[in-house]
Coordinates of C-alpha atoms in Angstrom, one line a residue:
Chain A
M1 CA 27.4 -5.7 -2.7
A2 CA 25.3 -7.6 -0.2
A3 CA 23.8 -5.7 2.9
D4 CA 23.3 -8.1 5.6
I5 CA 20.1 -7.7 7.8
N6 CA 19.3 -4.6 6.4
I7 CA 18.5 -3.1 2.9
L8 CA 20.3 0.1 3.3
P9 CA 24.2 -1.2 3.8
G10 CA 26.2 -0.8 7.2
M11 CA 22.7 0.1 9.1
T12 CA 22.4 -0.5 12.5
G13 CA 19.5 -1.2 14.9
A14 CA 19.5 2.5 15.9
D15 CA 19.6 3.7 12.2
A16 CA 16.6 2.0 11.8
K17 CA 14.9 5.1 13.0
K18 CA 16.4 7.5 10.8
A19 CA 16.1 4.9 7.6
N20 CA 14.1 6.4 4.8
T21 CA 12.1 3.6 3.2
L22 CA 9.5 4.6 0.8
G23 CA 6.7 2.1 0.4
I24 CA 5.1 2.8 -3.3
V25 CA 1.8 0.8 -3.8
L26 CA 0.7 0.1 -7.1
R27 CA -3.1 -1.0 -7.5
Q28 CA -3.9 0.1 -11.0
S29 CA -4.1 -2.0 -14.2
P30 CA -1.8 -0.8 -17.0
Y31 CA -2.9 1.0 -20.2
G32 CA -6.3 1.6 -19.2
A33 CA -5.6 5.1 -17.6
S34 CA -1.9 6.4 -17.6
L35 CA -1.3 6.0 -13.9
A36 CA 1.0 2.9 -13.9
Q37 CA 3.2 4.7 -16.3
E38 CA 3.3 7.9 -14.3
A39 CA 4.1 6.0 -11.2
L40 CA 7.1 4.1 -12.9
E41 CA 8.7 7.4 -13.8
V42 CA 8.0 8.5 -9.7
V43 CA 9.9 5.0 -9.1
L44 CA 12.7 5.5 -11.4
A45 CA 13.3 9.2 -10.0
F46 CA 13.6 7.9 -6.5
G47 CA 15.9 5.4 -7.7
V48 CA 18.1 8.1 -9.4
Y49 CA 18.6 9.8 -5.9
G50 CA 19.2 6.4 -4.1
V51 CA 16.1 6.6 -2.2
K52 CA 15.3 2.9 -0.6
V53 CA 12.1 2.1 -2.3
N54 CA 9.8 -1.0 -1.7
L55 CA 7.6 -1.5 -4.5
V56 CA 4.5 -3.2 -3.8
F57 CA 1.9 -4.6 -6.4
M58 CA -1.5 -5.5 -5.2
D59 CA -4.8 -5.9 -6.8
D60 CA -5.2 -4.9 -10.6
G61 CA -1.5 -3.6 -10.2
V62 CA -0.3 -7.3 -10.4
F63 CA -1.4 -6.9 -14.0
Q64 CA 1.6 -4.3 -14.7
I65 CA 4.2 -6.6 -14.5
V66 CA 2.5 -9.7 -16.2
R67 CA 5.0 -11.1 -18.9
G68 CA 4.1 -11.1 -22.6
Q69 CA 2.8 -7.5 -23.1
D70 CA 2.9 -6.7 -26.7
T71 CA 2.4 -3.0 -27.5
Q72 CA 3.2 -3.1 -31.5
Q73 CA -0.2 -3.2 -32.2
C74 CA -1.5 -0.2 -30.0
Y75 CA 1.3 1.9 -30.5
R76 CA 2.0 2.4 -26.4
K77 CA 5.2 2.8 -24.3
N78 CA 5.3 -1.1 -23.4
L79 CA 5.4 -0.8 -19.5
A80 CA 7.1 -4.1 -18.9
K81 CA 10.0 -3.8 -20.9
Q82 CA 10.5 -0.3 -18.9
M83 CA 10.0 -2.2 -15.5
A84 CA 12.8 -4.8 -16.4
G85 CA 15.3 -2.0 -15.9
L86 CA 14.5 -1.0 -12.5
D87 CA 17.4 -3.6 -11.5
L88 CA 19.7 -1.0 -12.6
Y89 CA 18.5 1.4 -10.2
D90 CA 19.2 -0.6 -7.4
I91 CA 15.2 -1.2 -7.0
D92 CA 15.3 -5.1 -6.3
Q93 CA 12.9 -5.1 -3.2
V94 CA 9.7 -5.8 -5.1
F95 CA 6.7 -7.6 -3.6
V96 CA 3.3 -8.5 -4.9
C97 CA 0.2 -9.5 -2.9
Q98 CA -0.2 -13.6 -3.3
A99 CA -4.4 -13.1 -2.8
S100 CA -4.4 -10.6 -5.6
L101 CA -2.3 -13.1 -8.1
S102 CA -4.8 -16.0 -6.9
Q103 CA -7.5 -14.3 -7.5
R104 CA -6.7 -13.5 -11.1
K105 CA -5.2 -16.6 -11.9
L106 CA -1.7 -15.7 -12.1
T107 CA 1.2 -17.5 -10.7
I108 CA 4.8 -15.7 -9.5
D109 CA 6.7 -17.3 -12.8
Q110 CA 4.4 -15.3 -14.9
L111 CA 6.0 -12.1 -13.8
I112 CA 8.5 -10.1 -15.5
L113 CA 10.1 -9.0 -11.8
R114 CA 11.8 -11.2 -9.3
A115 CA 8.7 -10.5 -6.6
Q116 CA 8.2 -11.7 -3.3
A117 CA 4.8 -12.9 -2.5
L118 CA 3.1 -12.0 0.6
D119 CA 0.2 -13.1 2.2
A120 CA -2.4 -10.4 4.0
E121 CA -0.7 -10.3 7.0
E122 CA 2.8 -9.6 5.9
L123 CA 1.5 -7.1 3.3
S124 CA 0.2 -5.3 5.8
G125 CA 2.9 -5.2 8.1
L126 CA 5.1 -4.2 5.3
L127 CA 3.2 -1.2 4.6
H128 CA 2.6 -0.4 8.4
S129 CA 6.3 -0.2 8.6
Q130 CA 7.6 2.3 5.7
D131 CA 8.8 5.8 6.7
Q132 CA 6.4 7.2 3.8
L133 CA 3.8 5.7 1.4
L134 CA 3.0 6.7 -2.2
C135 CA -0.3 5.2 -3.4
F136 CA -0.5 5.0 -7.2
Chain B
M1 CA 7.6 -17.3 13.4
Q2 CA 10.7 -17.9 11.2
R3 CA 10.4 -15.8 8.1
S4 CA 12.3 -13.5 5.9
F5 CA 10.8 -10.0 7.2
P6 CA 9.9 -8.1 4.0
G7 CA 11.3 -4.5 3.6
Y8 CA 14.1 -5.2 6.1
C9 CA 15.8 -8.6 5.4
I10 CA 17.1 -9.5 1.9
H11 CA 18.1 -12.7 2.4
K12 CA 14.9 -14.1 1.2
T13 CA 15.3 -17.5 3.5
N14 CA 13.4 -18.3 6.8
C15 CA 15.7 -16.4 8.5
C16 CA 14.2 -13.6 10.6
A17 CA 12.1 -13.8 14.1
S18 CA 10.1 -11.5 15.0
S19 CA 8.3 -10.4 18.2
G20 CA 6.3 -7.2 19.6
N21 CA 3.3 -5.4 19.6
R22 CA 1.4 -3.2 18.0
S23 CA 3.6 0.0 18.0
R24 CA 7.1 -1.9 17.9
L25 CA 8.3 -4.8 16.5
S26 CA 11.8 -6.5 17.0
V27 CA 13.1 -8.3 14.3
T28 CA 16.3 -10.5 14.4
C29 CA 17.8 -12.2 11.6
K30 CA 21.2 -14.1 11.9
S31 CA 21.8 -12.7 15.3
K32 CA 21.4 -9.1 14.4
K33 CA 18.9 -7.3 16.0
I34 CA 16.3 -4.3 14.8
E35 CA 13.7 -2.5 16.0
I36 CA 10.9 -1.2 13.4
P37 CA 8.4 1.1 14.7
V38 CA 4.7 0.1 13.3
K39 CA 3.1 3.0 12.0
K40 CA -0.7 4.1 12.3
L41 CA -1.9 4.4 9.1
L42 CA -4.9 7.1 8.0
H43 CA -6.7 5.5 4.7
T44 CA -8.6 7.6 2.7
V45 CA -11.4 5.9 0.5
N46 CA -13.0 8.2 -2.1
Q47 CA -14.8 5.3 -3.7
S48 CA -18.3 4.4 -3.2
P49 CA -18.7 0.6 -1.8
F50 CA -21.5 -0.1 -3.6
S51 CA -19.9 0.0 -6.8
H52 CA -16.1 -0.1 -6.3
K53 CA -13.8 -2.4 -4.4
A54 CA -11.7 0.0 -2.7
L55 CA -12.7 -0.1 0.6
E56 CA -13.0 -4.0 0.3
Q57 CA -9.5 -3.9 -0.7
C58 CA -8.4 -1.3 2.2
L59 CA -10.0 -3.6 4.9
V60 CA -7.3 -6.4 4.0
I61 CA -4.8 -4.2 4.8
F62 CA -6.3 -2.2 7.9
A63 CA -4.9 -3.1 11.0
A64 CA -5.5 -2.1 14.7
G65 CA -4.8 1.6 15.5
D66 CA -5.3 2.6 12.0
A67 CA -8.4 4.9 11.0
L68 CA -10.7 5.1 7.8
L69 CA -11.5 8.5 6.3
F70 CA -14.0 8.7 3.5
F71 CA -14.4 11.7 1.3
G72 CA -16.0 12.4 -2.2
D73 CA -18.1 9.1 -3.3
G74 CA -16.4 7.4 -0.2
I75 CA -19.0 9.0 1.8
Y76 CA -21.4 6.6 0.7
A77 CA -19.6 4.0 3.2
A78 CA -21.1 6.2 6.0
L79 CA -24.7 4.9 5.2
A80 CA -25.7 2.1 7.6
G81 CA -27.4 -0.1 4.8
Q82 CA -23.9 -0.5 2.8
P83 CA -22.5 -3.9 2.6
L84 CA -19.4 -3.4 4.6
A85 CA -21.1 -1.5 7.1
D86 CA -20.7 -4.4 9.6
Q87 CA -17.0 -4.3 9.3
L88 CA -16.7 -0.5 9.9
K89 CA -18.4 -0.8 13.4
D90 CA -15.2 -1.4 15.6
K91 CA -13.0 0.9 13.4
P92 CA -12.4 4.7 13.8
C93 CA -14.3 6.4 11.1
Y94 CA -14.4 9.9 9.6
G95 CA -16.6 11.2 7.0
I96 CA -16.5 14.6 5.4
E97 CA -19.9 16.1 6.2
S98 CA -20.1 18.6 3.3
D99 CA -19.9 15.3 0.8
L100 CA -22.4 14.0 3.0
V101 CA -25.0 17.0 2.7
L102 CA -23.9 17.4 -1.3
R103 CA -25.3 14.3 -1.8
G104 CA -28.5 14.8 0.1
L105 CA -28.0 12.0 2.6
Q106 CA -27.9 14.4 5.7
R107 CA -31.2 12.3 6.9
Q108 CA -30.0 9.1 6.5
T109 CA -29.3 6.6 8.9
L110 CA -25.5 6.4 9.1
I111 CA -22.9 3.9 10.6
A112 CA -23.0 4.3 14.6
G113 CA -19.3 5.7 15.3
M114 CA -19.3 7.6 12.0
Q115 CA -17.6 11.0 12.9
L116 CA -18.5 13.9 10.3
I117 CA -15.8 16.2 10.0
D118 CA -14.6 19.1 8.0
Y119 CA -11.5 20.1 5.8
P120 CA -9.4 21.3 8.3
D121 CA -10.1 18.3 10.6
F122 CA -9.2 16.2 7.7
V123 CA -5.9 18.2 7.9
R124 CA -5.3 17.9 11.6
L125 CA -6.1 13.9 11.2
S126 CA -3.4 13.6 8.9
T127 CA -0.5 14.9 10.9
E128 CA -2.3 12.7 13.7
Y129 CA -1.1 9.5 12.0
D130 CA 2.4 8.6 10.5
L131 CA 1.3 7.2 7.5
V132 CA -1.6 8.2 4.7
Q133 CA -2.7 5.3 2.5
S134 CA -5.2 6.5 -0.6
W135 CA -7.6 4.2 -1.8
Y136 CA -9.1 5.0 -5.3

């Protein structure tokens, strides 16, 4: 089901004011604290209720979606595996901060999600245009 | 500038032209036009800039019209000698006075323009801004 300009299908210009976009900002590394896991559960909950979520990974948060996470020896829930299921919840607007990737010597094809890399200006613009922001 | 406007256009090709000012963006994508309100963000920082990157990372996203609020360990950012003091000179900055006094910093030279407030003011501020982003 391809929407045209807006991520909410059928939305017109007038509706843009009523649209409820939720930006979820993920800045923490996975596994060190439980924040990444808790954030994911919030994201999935919103997905279930059909809220339009824009996921933003920046700073150490980009480590949450790095491919190759193996939790076998640590008896932890594999975050990357759970992230891969986001598509099913219609959460496909995933953004990642290009500068954060570059600083950590990561490339976009090392990520398990299809994310759009944004530069600082675009990232700031995205966050400034959300209806609500949740920061993890 | 033609680019796919993040968060609103799903085409992910260079199809959008955006124009506008600080408070309102006009985005035209494949001849469909929508207005996106650009919000004012209140950034809250509760980590010290001497030992934590939260403030530095916040300033990347900070845009004209936003404000900064320092509480907890973030109040150390109010000190005139902190490494990022120069970057705060032209920005609206608020700090929780009780946190400053708690840490014994009330006689230190603070950044010019730092406004010391209390928690009821914090609440009022958060209603004056469209969005709140927490940096920690």
